[in-house]
């Protein structure tokens, strides 16, 4: 596997030799001093260029970075419509395990680019005209203290959608149930856990993309209880995961609410929890819910 120094020398060497590349910037985890380094860190690189079309029309220019296992160019994909405006990206995983996420950006957009993120580091500025950028900071990604309204809405959404999971389980529509558990119920639970981590650290941290660093900031029992919410492929396992999620949400929300001075709607919790238990015991041939 090529070293970090080898990769950076290669990237900057390509940029230095190509007159169309006027500046190079680094983004993402490699700019963040709070992120531990490891072999899976991507090189999130932007080339700020003239004549964008000449790069796009000759995709072979990226071969210089090495032999690839797989390439993705999101702006060329029909299934995932592009959302980068005039930018164009090459996501490259190489046979030695390194990965470069390369974005081409028209040089005339350097001002707007420099304001879109605080995890940016300028590696090369051939013309000396790139906007001044402060030292990289992850402050925009830190857990933010919720308002009372956000706290209440999170609780309401959590408990409201648990009833969808129960309905799907009773109907024996496990994909429907799992989808609501995984994509709505658990994200609300994780949001509440993030707020707990924020309380414990004075809202001075980032838990990372997809809350990947959350484990560092939670009590061990809370983490273990979160793991219990990941269900297997049987209906009983999904039911157990749903009730585990409810128990952990309740415990966490009571703590967060107490620390922030917010009231947790225990009546809502108790009514919905009772309904979930009732649905679990409801015969499959039932003609009425109650």
Coordinates of N, CA and C in Angstrom, one line a residue, residues 95-271:
X95 N -6.0 -0.8 -6.4 CA -5.7 -2.1 -6.1 C -4.8 -2.2 -4.8
X96 N -4.1 -1.2 -4.4 CA -3.3 -1.2 -3.2 C -4.1 -0.8 -2.0
X97 N -5.4 -0.6 -2.1 CA -6.3 -0.2 -1.0 C -6.5 1.2 -0.8
X98 N -5.7 2.1 -1.4 CA -5.9 3.5 -1.3 C -7.1 3.9 -2.0
X99 N -7.7 5.1 -1.6 CA -8.9 5.6 -2.3 C -8.7 7.1 -2.4
X100 N -9.0 7.6 -3.6 CA -9.1 9.1 -3.8 C -10.5 9.4 -4.2
X101 N -11.1 10.4 -3.5 CA -12.3 11.0 -4.0 C -11.9 12.4 -4.6
X102 N -11.8 12.4 -5.9 CA -11.3 13.6 -6.6 C -12.5 14.4 -7.1
X103 N -12.5 15.7 -6.8 CA -13.5 16.6 -7.4 C -12.9 17.7 -8.2
X104 N -13.4 17.8 -9.4 CA -13.0 18.9 -10.3 C -13.9 20.1 -10.0
X105 N -13.4 21.3 -9.8 CA -14.2 22.5 -9.5 C -13.7 23.6 -10.4
X106 N -14.6 24.3 -11.1 CA -14.1 25.5 -11.9 C -13.5 26.5 -11.0
X107 N -12.3 27.0 -11.4 CA -11.5 27.9 -10.6 C -12.3 29.1 -10.3
X108 N -13.2 29.5 -11.1 CA -14.0 30.7 -10.9 C -15.0 30.6 -9.7
X109 N -15.2 29.3 -9.2 CA -16.0 29.1 -8.1 C -15.3 29.0 -6.8
X110 N -14.0 29.4 -6.8 CA -13.2 29.3 -5.6 C -13.8 30.0 -4.4
X111 N -14.4 31.1 -4.6 CA -15.0 31.9 -3.4 C -16.1 31.1 -2.8
X112 N -17.0 30.6 -3.6 CA -18.2 29.9 -3.0 C -17.7 28.6 -2.4
X113 N -16.7 27.9 -3.0 CA -16.1 26.7 -2.5 C -15.5 26.9 -1.1
X114 N -14.8 28.0 -1.0 CA -14.1 28.2 0.3 C -15.0 28.5 1.5
X115 N -16.3 28.7 1.2 CA -17.2 29.0 2.3 C -18.2 27.8 2.6
X116 N -18.1 26.7 1.8 CA -19.0 25.6 2.0 C -18.7 24.6 3.1
X117 N -17.5 24.7 3.6 CA -17.1 23.7 4.6 C -15.9 24.3 5.4
X118 N -15.8 23.9 6.7 CA -14.7 24.4 7.5 C -13.6 23.3 7.6
X119 N -13.8 22.2 7.0 CA -12.7 21.2 7.0 C -12.0 21.2 5.6
X120 N -11.3 22.3 5.4 CA -10.6 22.5 4.1 C -9.2 22.9 4.4
X121 N -8.3 22.4 3.6 CA -6.9 22.8 3.7 C -6.3 23.0 2.3
X122 N -5.7 24.2 2.1 CA -5.2 24.5 0.8 C -3.8 23.8 0.7
X123 N -3.6 23.0 -0.3 CA -2.3 22.3 -0.5 C -1.5 23.0 -1.6
X124 N -2.1 23.6 -2.6 CA -1.4 24.3 -3.7 C -2.2 25.4 -4.2
X125 N -1.6 26.5 -4.4 CA -2.2 27.7 -5.0 C -1.2 28.4 -5.9
X126 N -1.3 28.0 -7.2 CA -0.3 28.4 -8.2 C -0.3 29.9 -8.4
X127 N -1.5 30.5 -8.3 CA -1.6 32.0 -8.6 C -1.6 32.9 -7.4
X128 N -1.7 32.2 -6.2 CA -1.7 33.0 -5.0 C -2.9 33.8 -4.8
X129 N -4.0 33.4 -5.4 CA -5.3 34.1 -5.4 C -6.4 33.4 -4.7
X130 N -6.1 32.2 -4.1 CA -7.2 31.4 -3.5 C -7.6 32.1 -2.2
X131 N -8.9 32.2 -1.9 CA -9.3 32.9 -0.7 C -8.6 32.3 0.6
X132 N -8.4 33.2 1.5 CA -7.7 32.7 2.8 C -8.7 31.9 3.5
X133 N -8.3 30.7 4.0 CA -9.1 29.8 4.7 C -8.5 29.5 6.1
X134 N -9.4 29.6 7.1 CA -8.9 29.4 8.5 C -8.5 27.9 8.7
X135 N -7.8 27.7 9.8 CA -7.4 26.3 10.1 C -8.6 25.4 10.2
X136 N -8.5 24.2 9.7 CA -9.7 23.3 9.6 C -10.3 23.1 11.0
X137 N -11.6 23.0 11.0 CA -12.4 22.8 12.3 C -13.6 22.0 12.0
X138 N -13.9 21.1 12.9 CA -15.1 20.3 12.7 C -16.3 20.8 13.5
X139 N -16.3 22.1 13.8 CA -17.3 22.7 14.6 C -18.7 22.6 14.0
X140 N -18.7 22.7 12.6 CA -20.0 22.6 11.9 C -20.7 21.2 12.1
X141 N -19.9 20.2 12.4 CA -20.4 18.8 12.5 C -20.6 18.4 14.0
X142 N -20.4 19.3 14.9 CA -20.6 18.9 16.3 C -22.0 18.8 16.7
X143 N -22.3 18.0 17.7 CA -23.6 17.8 18.1 C -24.1 19.1 18.7
X144 N -25.3 19.5 18.2 CA -25.9 20.8 18.6 C -26.9 20.6 19.7
X145 N -26.9 21.5 20.6 CA -28.0 21.5 21.7 C -29.3 21.6 21.1
X146 N -30.3 20.7 21.4 CA -31.6 20.8 20.8 C -32.5 21.8 21.5
X147 N -33.4 22.4 20.8 CA -34.4 23.2 21.4 C -35.4 22.3 22.1
X148 N -36.3 22.9 22.9 CA -37.3 22.1 23.5 C -38.3 21.5 22.4
X149 N -38.5 22.3 21.3 CA -39.3 21.8 20.2 C -38.7 20.6 19.5
X150 N -37.4 20.7 19.3 CA -36.7 19.6 18.6 C -36.7 18.3 19.5
X151 N -36.6 18.5 20.8 CA -36.6 17.4 21.7 C -38.0 16.7 21.7
X152 N -39.0 17.6 21.7 CA -40.4 17.0 21.7 C -40.7 16.3 20.4
X153 N -40.2 17.0 19.3 CA -40.5 16.4 18.0 C -39.8 15.0 17.8
X154 N -38.6 14.9 18.3 CA -37.9 13.7 18.2 C -38.6 12.6 18.9
X155 N -39.1 12.9 20.1 CA -39.8 11.9 20.9 C -41.1 11.5 20.2
X156 N -41.8 12.5 19.7 CA -43.1 12.2 19.0 C -42.9 11.4 17.7
X157 N -41.9 11.7 16.9 CA -41.6 10.9 15.7 C -41.2 9.5 16.1
X158 N -40.4 9.3 17.1 CA -40.0 8.0 17.5 C -41.2 7.1 17.8
X159 N -42.0 7.6 18.7 CA -43.1 6.8 19.2 C -44.2 6.7 18.1
X160 N -44.4 7.7 17.3 CA -45.4 7.6 16.2 C -45.0 6.4 15.3
X161 N -43.8 6.4 14.9 CA -43.4 5.4 13.8 C -43.2 4.0 14.4
X162 N -43.0 3.9 15.7 CA -43.0 2.5 16.3 C -44.3 1.8 16.0
X163 N -45.4 2.5 15.9 CA -46.7 1.9 15.6 C -46.7 1.3 14.1
X164 N -46.0 1.9 13.2 CA -45.9 1.4 11.9 C -45.1 0.1 11.9
X165 N -44.1 0.0 12.7 CA -43.3 -1.3 12.9 C -44.3 -2.4 13.4
X166 N -45.0 -2.0 14.4 CA -45.9 -3.0 15.0 C -47.0 -3.5 13.9
X167 N -47.5 -2.6 13.2 CA -48.5 -2.9 12.2 C -47.9 -3.9 11.1
X168 N -46.6 -3.5 10.7 CA -46.0 -4.4 9.7 C -45.7 -5.8 10.3
X169 N -45.4 -5.9 11.6 CA -45.1 -7.2 12.2 C -46.4 -8.0 12.3
X170 N -47.5 -7.4 12.7 CA -48.7 -8.1 12.8 C -49.2 -8.6 11.4
X171 N -49.0 -7.8 10.4 CA -49.4 -8.2 9.0 C -48.4 -9.2 8.4
X172 N -47.3 -9.5 9.1 CA -46.2 -10.3 8.6 C -45.6 -9.7 7.4
X173 N -45.4 -8.4 7.4 CA -44.7 -7.7 6.3 C -43.4 -7.2 6.9
X174 N -42.5 -8.2 7.0 CA -41.2 -7.9 7.8 C -40.4 -6.9 7.1
X175 N -40.4 -6.8 5.8 CA -39.6 -5.7 5.1 C -40.1 -4.3 5.4
X176 N -41.4 -4.2 5.5 CA -42.0 -2.9 5.9 C -41.6 -2.6 7.3
X177 N -41.8 -3.6 8.2 CA -41.4 -3.3 9.6 C -40.0 -3.0 9.8
X178 N -39.1 -3.7 9.2 CA -37.7 -3.5 9.3 C -37.3 -2.1 8.7
X179 N -37.9 -1.7 7.6 CA -37.6 -0.5 7.0 C -37.9 0.7 7.9
X180 N -39.1 0.7 8.6 CA -39.4 1.7 9.5 C -38.6 1.7 10.8
X181 N -38.3 0.5 11.2 CA -37.4 0.4 12.4 C -36.0 1.0 12.1
X182 N -35.4 0.6 11.0 CA -34.1 0.9 10.7 C -33.9 2.3 10.2
X183 N -34.9 2.8 9.4 CA -34.7 4.1 8.7 C -35.4 5.3 9.4
X184 N -36.2 5.0 10.4 CA -36.9 6.2 11.1 C -36.8 6.0 12.6
X185 N -37.2 4.9 13.1 CA -37.2 4.7 14.6 C -35.8 4.8 15.1
X186 N -34.9 4.0 14.6 CA -33.5 4.0 15.2 C -32.8 5.4 14.9
X187 N -32.9 6.0 13.8 CA -32.3 7.4 13.7 C -32.8 8.4 14.7
X188 N -34.1 8.3 15.1 CA -34.5 9.2 16.2 C -33.9 8.8 17.5
X189 N -33.7 7.5 17.7 CA -33.0 7.0 18.9 C -31.6 7.5 18.9
X190 N -30.9 7.3 17.8 CA -29.5 7.8 17.7 C -29.4 9.3 17.9
X191 N -30.4 10.0 17.4 CA -30.4 11.5 17.6 C -30.4 11.8 19.1
X192 N -31.3 11.1 19.8 CA -31.4 11.3 21.3 C -30.1 10.9 22.0
X193 N -29.5 9.8 21.5 CA -28.2 9.4 22.1 C -27.1 10.4 21.8
X194 N -27.1 11.0 20.6 CA -26.2 12.1 20.3 C -26.3 13.3 21.2
X195 N -27.6 13.6 21.6 CA -27.8 14.7 22.5 C -27.3 14.3 23.9
X196 N -27.4 13.0 24.3 CA -26.8 12.6 25.5 C -25.3 12.8 25.5
X197 N -24.7 12.4 24.4 CA -23.2 12.6 24.3 C -22.9 14.1 24.3
X198 N -23.8 14.9 23.7 CA -23.5 16.3 23.7 C -23.6 16.9 25.2
X199 N -24.6 16.4 25.9 CA -24.7 16.8 27.3 C -23.4 16.4 28.1
X200 N -23.0 15.2 27.9 CA -21.8 14.7 28.6 C -20.5 15.4 28.3
X201 N -20.5 16.1 27.1 CA -19.2 16.7 26.7 C -19.4 18.2 26.4
X202 N -20.5 18.8 26.9 CA -20.7 20.2 26.7 C -20.9 20.6 25.3
X203 N -21.5 19.7 24.5 CA -21.7 20.0 23.1 C -20.5 20.5 22.4
X204 N -19.4 19.8 22.6 CA -18.1 20.3 22.0 C -17.5 19.2 21.1
X205 N -18.3 18.3 20.6 CA -17.8 17.1 19.9 C -18.5 16.9 18.6
X206 N -17.9 16.2 17.7 CA -18.6 15.6 16.5 C -18.6 14.1 16.7
X207 N -19.7 13.5 16.4 CA -19.8 12.0 16.5 C -19.5 11.4 15.1
X208 N -19.2 12.2 14.1 CA -18.8 11.7 12.8 C -20.0 11.3 12.0
X209 N -19.7 11.1 10.7 CA -20.7 10.7 9.7 C -21.3 9.4 10.2
X210 N -22.7 9.3 10.1 CA -23.4 8.1 10.5 C -23.2 7.8 12.0
X211 N -22.8 8.8 12.8 CA -22.6 8.7 14.2 C -21.5 7.6 14.5
X212 N -20.5 7.5 13.7 CA -19.6 6.4 13.8 C -18.7 6.5 15.0
X213 N -18.6 7.7 15.7 CA -17.8 7.8 16.9 C -18.6 7.8 18.1
X214 N -19.9 7.6 18.0 CA -20.8 7.7 19.1 C -20.4 6.8 20.3
X215 N -19.9 5.6 20.0 CA -19.5 4.7 21.1 C -18.6 5.3 22.1
X216 N -17.7 6.2 21.6 CA -16.7 6.8 22.5 C -17.3 7.6 23.6
X217 N -18.5 8.1 23.4 CA -19.1 9.1 24.3 C -20.2 8.6 25.1
X218 N -20.6 7.3 24.9 CA -21.8 6.8 25.6 C -21.4 5.8 26.8
X219 N -22.2 5.8 27.8 CA -21.9 4.7 28.8 C -22.0 3.3 28.2
X220 N -21.3 2.4 28.7 CA -21.2 1.1 28.1 C -22.6 0.4 28.0
X221 N -23.4 0.6 29.1 CA -24.7 -0.1 29.1 C -25.6 0.5 28.0
X222 N -25.5 1.8 27.7 CA -26.3 2.4 26.6 C -25.9 1.9 25.3
X223 N -24.6 1.7 25.1 CA -24.1 1.2 23.8 C -24.6 -0.2 23.6
X224 N -24.5 -1.1 24.6 CA -24.9 -2.4 24.5 C -26.4 -2.5 24.3
X225 N -27.2 -1.6 24.9 CA -28.6 -1.6 24.6 C -28.9 -1.1 23.2
X226 N -28.1 -0.2 22.7 CA -28.3 0.2 21.3 C -28.1 -1.0 20.4
X227 N -27.1 -1.8 20.6 CA -26.8 -3.0 19.8 C -28.0 -4.0 19.8
X228 N -28.7 -4.0 20.9 CA -29.9 -4.9 21.0 C -31.0 -4.5 20.1
X229 N -31.0 -3.2 19.6 CA -32.0 -2.8 18.7 C -31.8 -3.2 17.2
X230 N -30.7 -3.9 16.9 CA -30.4 -4.4 15.6 C -31.0 -5.8 15.5
X231 N -32.1 -5.9 14.7 CA -32.8 -7.2 14.7 C -32.3 -8.1 13.7
X232 N -32.6 -9.4 13.9 CA -32.3 -10.5 13.0 C -33.4 -10.6 12.0
X233 N -33.6 -11.8 11.4 CA -34.5 -11.9 10.3 C -35.8 -12.6 10.7
X234 N -36.2 -12.7 12.0 CA -37.4 -13.3 12.5 C -38.3 -12.2 13.1
X235 N -39.6 -12.5 13.1 CA -40.6 -11.6 13.6 C -40.3 -11.3 15.1
X236 N -40.0 -12.4 15.9 CA -39.8 -12.2 17.3 C -38.6 -11.3 17.6
X237 N -37.5 -11.5 16.7 CA -36.3 -10.7 16.9 C -36.6 -9.2 16.6
X238 N -37.5 -8.9 15.6 CA -37.8 -7.5 15.3 C -38.6 -7.0 16.5
X239 N -39.6 -7.7 17.0 CA -40.4 -7.3 18.1 C -39.4 -6.9 19.3
X240 N -38.5 -7.9 19.6 CA -37.6 -7.6 20.7 C -36.7 -6.4 20.5
X241 N -36.3 -6.2 19.3 CA -35.5 -5.0 18.9 C -36.3 -3.7 19.1
X242 N -37.6 -3.8 18.7 CA -38.5 -2.6 18.9 C -38.6 -2.2 20.3
X243 N -38.9 -3.2 21.2 CA -39.0 -2.9 22.6 C -37.7 -2.5 23.2
X244 N -36.6 -3.0 22.8 CA -35.3 -2.6 23.2 C -35.1 -1.1 22.9
X245 N -35.5 -0.8 21.7 CA -35.3 0.6 21.2 C -36.2 1.5 22.1
X246 N -37.4 1.1 22.4 CA -38.3 1.9 23.3 C -37.7 2.1 24.7
X247 N -37.2 1.1 25.2 CA -36.6 1.2 26.6 C -35.4 2.1 26.6
X248 N -34.5 2.0 25.6 CA -33.3 2.8 25.6 C -33.7 4.3 25.3
X249 N -34.7 4.5 24.4 CA -35.1 5.9 24.1 C -35.7 6.5 25.4
X250 N -36.5 5.8 26.1 CA -37.1 6.3 27.3 C -36.0 6.7 28.3
X251 N -35.1 5.8 28.6 CA -34.0 6.1 29.5 C -33.2 7.3 29.1
X252 N -32.9 7.4 27.8 CA -32.0 8.5 27.3 C -32.7 9.8 27.3
X253 N -34.0 9.8 26.8 CA -34.8 11.0 26.8 C -35.0 11.6 28.2
X254 N -35.3 10.7 29.1 CA -35.5 11.2 30.5 C -34.2 11.9 31.0
X255 N -33.0 11.3 30.7 CA -31.8 11.9 31.1 C -31.5 13.2 30.4
X256 N -31.7 13.2 29.1 CA -31.4 14.5 28.3 C -32.4 15.6 28.7
X257 N -33.7 15.2 28.9 CA -34.7 16.2 29.3 C -34.3 16.8 30.6
X258 N -33.9 16.0 31.6 CA -33.6 16.5 32.9 C -32.4 17.4 32.9
X259 N -31.4 17.1 32.1 CA -30.2 17.9 32.0 C -30.4 19.2 31.3
X260 N -31.3 19.2 30.3 CA -31.6 20.4 29.5 C -32.8 21.2 30.0
X261 N -33.5 20.7 31.0 CA -34.7 21.4 31.5 C -35.9 21.2 30.7
X262 N -36.0 20.1 29.9 CA -37.2 19.8 29.1 C -38.0 18.7 29.7
X263 N -39.3 18.7 29.4 CA -40.2 17.7 29.9 C -40.4 16.6 28.9
X264 N -40.2 15.4 29.3 CA -40.4 14.3 28.5 C -41.9 13.8 28.6
X265 N -42.5 13.6 27.5 CA -44.0 13.2 27.5 C -44.1 11.7 27.8
X266 N -44.1 11.4 29.1 CA -44.2 10.1 29.5 C -45.6 9.4 29.2
X267 N -46.6 10.3 29.2 CA -47.9 9.8 28.9 C -47.9 9.2 27.5
X268 N -47.4 9.9 26.5 CA -47.3 9.5 25.1 C -46.5 8.1 25.1
X269 N -45.4 8.1 25.8 CA -44.6 6.9 25.8 C -45.4 5.7 26.4
X270 N -46.1 5.9 27.5 CA -46.8 4.8 28.1 C -47.9 4.3 27.3
X271 N -48.7 5.2 26.6 CA -49.8 4.8 25.8 C -49.3 4.0 24.6

